[in-house]
């Protein structure tokens, strides 16, 4: 069965420090991986995606993610955290199920950047 | 261009009532998916429509139903509301049924409170 795990409910990081939000996945075939961010009382906003190609994907707002096939991981990273990065982050995987593309989201990780 | 529009933004209903939520996708987008977001469960997939046909359905009871119109606008209906149906309901639109290529654009959601 297709699944996504975000092992940390919350990540706290000091402003200016590097941040990592973890994501591991399980899917049949080649994975299509996404990161979304959600600010309070808003929908999810697309950050970045991995379809194929370079394992390091660059996205919006200075975020990047590293695809590691052997570890089935797709961790979100940023070299220097900003207070405005504080939000809820969701990892998602797309795989094939019954001939259709199926999207599965993780449970989300709350990122708190401390001034 | 206009984003994904969900109406109403907030709704308070009493147990046993029914409710209809509306979603207007981005112009030209033909795929609409619905998700239920709760603090403990993350995003749970409800259903997906493409060209007025339901292509995929999540593990929700039959009280949850939806439909899509010829202009791609979608509605979801919940009958016999229960307290546990209180959640943020998110609609996401995609250009085609191939989200892996195009990803989702989310609306801001409808916050449903059942009392």
PDB file of C-alpha atoms in Angstrom:
ATOM      1  CA  UNK A   1       0.000   0.000   0.000  1.00  0.00           C
ATOM      2  CA  UNK A   2       1.145   3.516  -0.731  1.00  0.00           C
ATOM      3  CA  UNK A   3       2.104   5.587   2.301  1.00  0.00           C
ATOM      4  CA  UNK A   4       3.944   8.669   3.490  1.00  0.00           C
ATOM      5  CA  UNK A   5       5.474   9.138   6.919  1.00  0.00           C
ATOM      6  CA  UNK A   6       6.423  12.411   8.512  1.00  0.00           C
ATOM      7  CA  UNK A   7       7.941  11.204  11.761  1.00  0.00           C
ATOM      8  CA  UNK A   8       8.015  14.557  13.545  1.00  0.00           C
ATOM      9  CA  UNK A   9       4.812  16.303  14.527  1.00  0.00           C
ATOM     10  CA  UNK A  10       6.784  19.466  15.249  1.00  0.00           C
ATOM     11  CA  UNK A  11      10.231  20.802  14.464  1.00  0.00           C
ATOM     12  CA  UNK A  12      11.681  23.771  16.318  1.00  0.00           C
ATOM     13  CA  UNK A  13      14.618  25.672  14.901  1.00  0.00           C
ATOM     14  CA  UNK A  14      16.270  28.989  15.696  1.00  0.00           C
ATOM     15  CA  UNK A  15      16.092  31.738  13.104  1.00  0.00           C
ATOM     16  CA  UNK A  16      19.129  31.650  10.856  1.00  0.00           C
ATOM     17  CA  UNK A  17      19.845  27.982  11.494  1.00  0.00           C
ATOM     18  CA  UNK A  18      19.389  25.293   8.841  1.00  0.00           C
ATOM     19  CA  UNK A  19      16.164  23.339   8.960  1.00  0.00           C
ATOM     20  CA  UNK A  20      15.162  19.846   7.910  1.00  0.00           C
ATOM     21  CA  UNK A  21      11.671  18.398   7.775  1.00  0.00           C
ATOM     22  CA  UNK A  22      11.695  14.656   7.254  1.00  0.00           C
ATOM     23  CA  UNK A  23       9.600  12.541   4.913  1.00  0.00           C
ATOM     24  CA  UNK A  24       9.782   8.892   3.955  1.00  0.00           C
ATOM     25  CA  UNK A  25       7.517   7.127   1.514  1.00  0.00           C
ATOM     26  CA  UNK A  26       6.426   3.774   0.202  1.00  0.00           C
ATOM     27  CA  UNK A  27       5.054   3.399  -3.313  1.00  0.00           C
ATOM     28  CA  UNK A  28       5.072   0.944  -6.180  1.00  0.00           C
ATOM     29  CA  UNK A  29       7.048   2.061  -9.179  1.00  0.00           C
ATOM     30  CA  UNK A  30       8.689   5.423  -9.605  1.00  0.00           C
ATOM     31  CA  UNK A  31       7.614   7.979  -7.020  1.00  0.00           C
ATOM     32  CA  UNK A  32       6.404  11.453  -7.720  1.00  0.00           C
ATOM     33  CA  UNK A  33       7.039  13.491  -4.599  1.00  0.00           C
ATOM     34  CA  UNK A  34       5.757  16.866  -3.494  1.00  0.00           C
ATOM     35  CA  UNK A  35       6.073  19.290  -0.619  1.00  0.00           C
ATOM     36  CA  UNK A  36       3.293  21.687   0.299  1.00  0.00           C
ATOM     37  CA  UNK A  37       3.105  24.392   2.960  1.00  0.00           C
ATOM     38  CA  UNK A  38       0.013  25.537   4.822  1.00  0.00           C
ATOM     39  CA  UNK A  39      -0.312  28.825   6.666  1.00  0.00           C
ATOM     40  CA  UNK A  40      -3.081  29.270   9.268  1.00  0.00           C
ATOM     41  CA  UNK A  41      -6.601  29.261   7.839  1.00  0.00           C
ATOM     42  CA  UNK A  42      -5.302  28.773   4.324  1.00  0.00           C
ATOM     43  CA  UNK A  43      -5.110  25.964   1.820  1.00  0.00           C
ATOM     44  CA  UNK A  44      -1.918  24.185   0.907  1.00  0.00           C
ATOM     45  CA  UNK A  45       0.607  25.917  -1.316  1.00  0.00           C
ATOM     46  CA  UNK A  46       2.961  24.064  -3.622  1.00  0.00           C
ATOM     47  CA  UNK A  47       6.653  24.291  -2.674  1.00  0.00           C
ATOM     48  CA  UNK A  48       8.465  21.829  -4.911  1.00  0.00           C
ATOM     49  CA  UNK A  49       8.275  18.464  -6.604  1.00  0.00           C
ATOM     50  CA  UNK A  50      10.465  15.601  -7.705  1.00  0.00           C
ATOM     51  CA  UNK A  51       9.503  13.747 -10.858  1.00  0.00           C
ATOM     52  CA  UNK A  52      12.816  12.606 -12.244  1.00  0.00           C
ATOM     53  CA  UNK A  53      16.346  13.886 -12.723  1.00  0.00           C
ATOM     54  CA  UNK A  54      18.586  15.519 -10.137  1.00  0.00           C
ATOM     55  CA  UNK A  55      18.151  14.258  -6.622  1.00  0.00           C
ATOM     56  CA  UNK A  56      18.326  17.800  -5.229  1.00  0.00           C
ATOM     57  CA  UNK A  57      15.226  19.769  -6.112  1.00  0.00           C
ATOM     58  CA  UNK A  58      14.977  23.506  -5.590  1.00  0.00           C
ATOM     59  CA  UNK A  59      11.649  25.153  -4.899  1.00  0.00           C
ATOM     60  CA  UNK A  60       9.935  28.287  -3.701  1.00  0.00           C
ATOM     61  CA  UNK A  61      11.095  30.569  -0.860  1.00  0.00           C
ATOM     62  CA  UNK A  62      14.611  29.091  -0.769  1.00  0.00           C
ATOM     63  CA  UNK A  63      13.483  25.572   0.078  1.00  0.00           C
ATOM     64  CA  UNK A  64      15.032  22.482  -1.426  1.00  0.00           C
ATOM     65  CA  UNK A  65      14.497  18.761  -1.029  1.00  0.00           C
ATOM     66  CA  UNK A  66      16.777  15.797  -1.432  1.00  0.00           C
ATOM     67  CA  UNK A  67      15.449  12.620  -3.003  1.00  0.00           C
ATOM     68  CA  UNK A  68      17.150   9.475  -1.725  1.00  0.00           C
ATOM     69  CA  UNK A  69      15.911   6.376  -3.488  1.00  0.00           C
ATOM     70  CA  UNK A  70      17.760   3.856  -1.323  1.00  0.00           C
ATOM     71  CA  UNK A  71      16.376   5.360   1.868  1.00  0.00           C
ATOM     72  CA  UNK A  72      12.983   6.160   0.271  1.00  0.00           C
ATOM     73  CA  UNK A  73      13.214   9.637   1.692  1.00  0.00           C
ATOM     74  CA  UNK A  74      12.459  13.121   0.467  1.00  0.00           C
ATOM     75  CA  UNK A  75      13.536  15.511   3.225  1.00  0.00           C
ATOM     76  CA  UNK A  76      12.778  19.204   2.969  1.00  0.00           C
ATOM     77  CA  UNK A  77      15.638  21.576   3.749  1.00  0.00           C
ATOM     78  CA  UNK A  78      16.516  25.230   3.952  1.00  0.00           C
ATOM     79  CA  UNK A  79      19.979  26.618   4.730  1.00  0.00           C
ATOM     80  CA  UNK A  80      18.765  29.503   6.893  1.00  0.00           C
ATOM     81  CA  UNK A  81      15.328  29.533   8.545  1.00  0.00           C
ATOM     82  CA  UNK A  82      13.136  32.615   8.747  1.00  0.00           C
ATOM     83  CA  UNK A  83      10.413  33.301  11.293  1.00  0.00           C
ATOM     84  CA  UNK A  84       8.016  33.591   8.354  1.00  0.00           C
ATOM     85  CA  UNK A  85       8.749  29.933   7.484  1.00  0.00           C
ATOM     86  CA  UNK A  86       6.724  28.899  10.538  1.00  0.00           C
ATOM     87  CA  UNK A  87       3.855  26.855   9.115  1.00  0.00           C
ATOM     88  CA  UNK A  88       2.564  23.332   8.593  1.00  0.00           C
ATOM     89  CA  UNK A  89       4.419  21.297   5.982  1.00  0.00           C
ATOM     90  CA  UNK A  90       3.016  18.323   4.109  1.00  0.00           C
ATOM     91  CA  UNK A  91       4.852  15.734   2.075  1.00  0.00           C
ATOM     92  CA  UNK A  92       2.906  13.886  -0.632  1.00  0.00           C
ATOM     93  CA  UNK A  93       3.572  10.971  -2.928  1.00  0.00           C
ATOM     94  CA  UNK A  94       1.813  10.066  -6.153  1.00  0.00           C
ATOM     95  CA  UNK A  95       1.748   6.505  -7.361  1.00  0.00           C
ATOM     96  CA  UNK A  96      -0.410   4.301  -9.500  1.00  0.00           C
ATOM     97  CA  UNK A  97      -3.384   2.509  -7.973  1.00  0.00           C
ATOM     98  CA  UNK A  98      -5.863   0.588 -10.073  1.00  0.00           C
ATOM     99  CA  UNK A  99      -4.704   2.362 -13.195  1.00  0.00           C
ATOM    100  CA  UNK A 100      -5.202   5.799 -11.698  1.00  0.00           C
ATOM    101  CA  UNK A 101      -2.772   8.165 -10.085  1.00  0.00           C
ATOM    102  CA  UNK A 102      -3.289   8.173  -6.345  1.00  0.00           C
ATOM    103  CA  UNK A 103      -2.101  10.964  -4.068  1.00  0.00           C
ATOM    104  CA  UNK A 104      -1.212  10.257  -0.457  1.00  0.00           C
ATOM    105  CA  UNK A 105      -0.316  12.999   2.005  1.00  0.00           C
ATOM    106  CA  UNK A 106       1.655  12.730   5.188  1.00  0.00           C
ATOM    107  CA  UNK A 107       0.145  13.873   8.470  1.00  0.00           C
ATOM    108  CA  UNK A 108       2.077  17.118   8.402  1.00  0.00           C
ATOM    109  CA  UNK A 109       4.940  18.630  10.402  1.00  0.00           C
ATOM    110  CA  UNK A 110       4.569  21.913  12.205  1.00  0.00           C
ATOM    111  CA  UNK A 111       7.675  24.029  11.785  1.00  0.00           C
ATOM    112  CA  UNK A 112       8.294  26.627  14.473  1.00  0.00           C
ATOM    113  CA  UNK A 113      11.125  29.086  13.806  1.00  0.00           C
ATOM    114  CA  UNK A 114      12.167  30.810  16.995  1.00  0.00           C
ATOM    115  CA  UNK A 115      13.413  34.420  16.757  1.00  0.00           C
TER     116      UNK A 115
ATOM    117  CA  UNK B   1      -6.063  34.356 -12.958  1.00  0.00           C
ATOM    118  CA  UNK B   2      -8.452  33.473 -10.166  1.00  0.00           C
ATOM    119  CA  UNK B   3      -7.473  30.669  -7.846  1.00  0.00           C
ATOM    120  CA  UNK B   4      -9.566  27.858  -6.449  1.00  0.00           C
ATOM    121  CA  UNK B   5     -12.631  29.299  -4.756  1.00  0.00           C
ATOM    122  CA  UNK B   6     -14.396  27.513  -1.950  1.00  0.00           C
ATOM    123  CA  UNK B   7     -17.650  28.667  -0.430  1.00  0.00           C
ATOM    124  CA  UNK B   8     -18.615  29.235   2.243  1.00  0.00           C
ATOM    125  CA  UNK B   9     -15.422  29.834   4.243  1.00  0.00           C
ATOM    126  CA  UNK B  10     -17.034  29.042   7.571  1.00  0.00           C
ATOM    127  CA  UNK B  11     -20.085  27.020   8.478  1.00  0.00           C
ATOM    128  CA  UNK B  12     -21.724  25.996  11.729  1.00  0.00           C
ATOM    129  CA  UNK B  13     -24.254  23.185  11.620  1.00  0.00           C
ATOM    130  CA  UNK B  14     -26.142  21.080  14.119  1.00  0.00           C
ATOM    131  CA  UNK B  15     -25.829  17.323  14.419  1.00  0.00           C
ATOM    132  CA  UNK B  16     -28.199  15.546  12.080  1.00  0.00           C
ATOM    133  CA  UNK B  17     -28.318  18.343   9.543  1.00  0.00           C
ATOM    134  CA  UNK B  18     -26.856  18.169   6.076  1.00  0.00           C
ATOM    135  CA  UNK B  19     -24.443  20.540   4.385  1.00  0.00           C
ATOM    136  CA  UNK B  20     -23.289  21.335   0.857  1.00  0.00           C
ATOM    137  CA  UNK B  21     -19.872  22.789   0.129  1.00  0.00           C
ATOM    138  CA  UNK B  22     -18.884  24.312  -3.181  1.00  0.00           C
ATOM    139  CA  UNK B  23     -15.613  24.476  -5.084  1.00  0.00           C
ATOM    140  CA  UNK B  24     -14.837  26.402  -8.266  1.00  0.00           C
ATOM    141  CA  UNK B  25     -11.524  25.260  -9.755  1.00  0.00           C
ATOM    142  CA  UNK B  26      -9.074  27.354 -11.676  1.00  0.00           C
ATOM    143  CA  UNK B  27     -10.405  28.173 -15.123  1.00  0.00           C
ATOM    144  CA  UNK B  28      -9.454  25.363 -17.496  1.00  0.00           C
ATOM    145  CA  UNK B  29      -8.803  22.831 -14.740  1.00  0.00           C
ATOM    146  CA  UNK B  30     -10.926  19.722 -15.147  1.00  0.00           C
ATOM    147  CA  UNK B  31      -9.921  17.677 -12.116  1.00  0.00           C
ATOM    148  CA  UNK B  32     -11.238  18.434  -8.638  1.00  0.00           C
ATOM    149  CA  UNK B  33     -10.352  16.544  -5.486  1.00  0.00           C
ATOM    150  CA  UNK B  34     -11.700  16.916  -1.977  1.00  0.00           C
ATOM    151  CA  UNK B  35      -9.856  16.379   1.294  1.00  0.00           C
ATOM    152  CA  UNK B  36     -10.828  16.457   4.939  1.00  0.00           C
ATOM    153  CA  UNK B  37      -8.223  17.941   7.258  1.00  0.00           C
ATOM    154  CA  UNK B  38      -8.316  17.361  11.001  1.00  0.00           C
ATOM    155  CA  UNK B  39      -5.531  18.009  13.534  1.00  0.00           C
ATOM    156  CA  UNK B  40      -4.929  14.365  14.348  1.00  0.00           C
ATOM    157  CA  UNK B  41      -5.502  12.753  10.951  1.00  0.00           C
ATOM    158  CA  UNK B  42      -3.848  15.134   8.544  1.00  0.00           C
ATOM    159  CA  UNK B  43      -5.355  15.185   5.067  1.00  0.00           C
ATOM    160  CA  UNK B  44      -7.777  12.409   4.293  1.00  0.00           C
ATOM    161  CA  UNK B  45      -8.790  11.903   0.670  1.00  0.00           C
ATOM    162  CA  UNK B  46     -12.535  12.054   0.052  1.00  0.00           C
ATOM    163  CA  UNK B  47     -12.999  11.824  -3.702  1.00  0.00           C
ATOM    164  CA  UNK B  48     -11.765  12.987  -7.052  1.00  0.00           C
ATOM    165  CA  UNK B  49     -13.715  14.076 -10.089  1.00  0.00           C
ATOM    166  CA  UNK B  50     -12.587  14.488 -13.649  1.00  0.00           C
ATOM    167  CA  UNK B  51     -14.909  15.604 -16.432  1.00  0.00           C
ATOM    168  CA  UNK B  52     -17.993  15.036 -14.268  1.00  0.00           C
ATOM    169  CA  UNK B  53     -16.986  11.453 -13.399  1.00  0.00           C
ATOM    170  CA  UNK B  54     -15.899  10.261 -10.003  1.00  0.00           C
ATOM    171  CA  UNK B  55     -12.545   8.564 -10.617  1.00  0.00           C
ATOM    172  CA  UNK B  56     -11.491   7.768  -7.116  1.00  0.00           C
ATOM    173  CA  UNK B  57     -13.056   7.591  -3.682  1.00  0.00           C
ATOM    174  CA  UNK B  58     -11.543   7.481  -0.211  1.00  0.00           C
ATOM    175  CA  UNK B  59     -12.662   5.484   2.802  1.00  0.00           C
ATOM    176  CA  UNK B  60     -15.504   7.642   3.995  1.00  0.00           C
ATOM    177  CA  UNK B  61     -19.078   6.575   4.756  1.00  0.00           C
ATOM    178  CA  UNK B  62     -21.849   7.021   2.237  1.00  0.00           C
ATOM    179  CA  UNK B  63     -22.976  10.165   4.063  1.00  0.00           C
ATOM    180  CA  UNK B  64     -20.238  11.904   2.122  1.00  0.00           C
ATOM    181  CA  UNK B  65     -21.029  12.434  -1.538  1.00  0.00           C
ATOM    182  CA  UNK B  66     -20.007  14.735  -4.311  1.00  0.00           C
ATOM    183  CA  UNK B  67     -20.529  15.695  -7.870  1.00  0.00           C
ATOM    184  CA  UNK B  68     -18.971  17.744 -10.619  1.00  0.00           C
ATOM    185  CA  UNK B  69     -20.775  19.884 -13.124  1.00  0.00           C
ATOM    186  CA  UNK B  70     -20.048  20.452 -16.787  1.00  0.00           C
ATOM    187  CA  UNK B  71     -18.225  23.715 -15.965  1.00  0.00           C
ATOM    188  CA  UNK B  72     -15.927  21.701 -13.624  1.00  0.00           C
ATOM    189  CA  UNK B  73     -17.379  23.258 -10.485  1.00  0.00           C
ATOM    190  CA  UNK B  74     -17.816  20.675  -7.780  1.00  0.00           C
ATOM    191  CA  UNK B  75     -19.966  20.247  -4.710  1.00  0.00           C
ATOM    192  CA  UNK B  76     -19.674  17.890  -1.812  1.00  0.00           C
ATOM    193  CA  UNK B  77     -22.539  16.999   0.466  1.00  0.00           C
ATOM    194  CA  UNK B  78     -22.503  15.560   3.947  1.00  0.00           C
ATOM    195  CA  UNK B  79     -25.770  14.253   5.307  1.00  0.00           C
ATOM    196  CA  UNK B  80     -26.718  13.446   8.897  1.00  0.00           C
ATOM    197  CA  UNK B  81     -23.817  15.423  10.303  1.00  0.00           C
ATOM    198  CA  UNK B  82     -21.872  14.073  13.254  1.00  0.00           C
ATOM    199  CA  UNK B  83     -19.612  15.931  15.680  1.00  0.00           C
ATOM    200  CA  UNK B  84     -16.634  14.116  14.162  1.00  0.00           C
ATOM    201  CA  UNK B  85     -17.310  15.717  10.794  1.00  0.00           C
ATOM    202  CA  UNK B  86     -15.981  19.007  12.137  1.00  0.00           C
ATOM    203  CA  UNK B  87     -12.957  19.726   9.995  1.00  0.00           C
ATOM    204  CA  UNK B  88     -11.412  21.900   7.333  1.00  0.00           C
ATOM    205  CA  UNK B  89     -12.576  20.667   3.932  1.00  0.00           C
ATOM    206  CA  UNK B  90     -10.123  21.417   1.168  1.00  0.00           C
ATOM    207  CA  UNK B  91     -10.712  21.360  -2.536  1.00  0.00           C
ATOM    208  CA  UNK B  92      -7.829  20.981  -4.968  1.00  0.00           C
ATOM    209  CA  UNK B  93      -7.894  21.421  -8.700  1.00  0.00           C
ATOM    210  CA  UNK B  94      -5.551  20.143 -11.359  1.00  0.00           C
ATOM    211  CA  UNK B  95      -5.303  20.748 -15.073  1.00  0.00           C
ATOM    212  CA  UNK B  96      -5.800  17.087 -15.905  1.00  0.00           C
ATOM    213  CA  UNK B  97      -6.162  13.856 -14.029  1.00  0.00           C
ATOM    214  CA  UNK B  98      -2.372  13.550 -14.043  1.00  0.00           C
ATOM    215  CA  UNK B  99      -1.489  15.362 -10.848  1.00  0.00           C
ATOM    216  CA  UNK B 100       2.069  14.125 -11.053  1.00  0.00           C
ATOM    217  CA  UNK B 101       2.691  16.383 -14.002  1.00  0.00           C
ATOM    218  CA  UNK B 102       0.802  19.420 -12.852  1.00  0.00           C
ATOM    219  CA  UNK B 103       0.326  19.106  -9.120  1.00  0.00           C
ATOM    220  CA  UNK B 104      -2.588  20.517  -7.209  1.00  0.00           C
ATOM    221  CA  UNK B 105      -3.768  24.033  -6.531  1.00  0.00           C
ATOM    222  CA  UNK B 106      -5.695  24.179  -3.275  1.00  0.00           C
ATOM    223  CA  UNK B 107      -8.483  26.445  -2.182  1.00  0.00           C
ATOM    224  CA  UNK B 108      -8.482  28.067   1.252  1.00  0.00           C
ATOM    225  CA  UNK B 109     -11.007  25.559   2.517  1.00  0.00           C
ATOM    226  CA  UNK B 110     -14.349  25.531   4.259  1.00  0.00           C
ATOM    227  CA  UNK B 111     -14.191  25.283   8.045  1.00  0.00           C
ATOM    228  CA  UNK B 112     -17.161  23.170   9.134  1.00  0.00           C
ATOM    229  CA  UNK B 113     -18.110  23.066  12.793  1.00  0.00           C
ATOM    230  CA  UNK B 114     -20.789  20.635  13.918  1.00  0.00           C
ATOM    231  CA  UNK B 115     -22.389  21.392  17.285  1.00  0.00           C
TER     232      UNK B 115
END
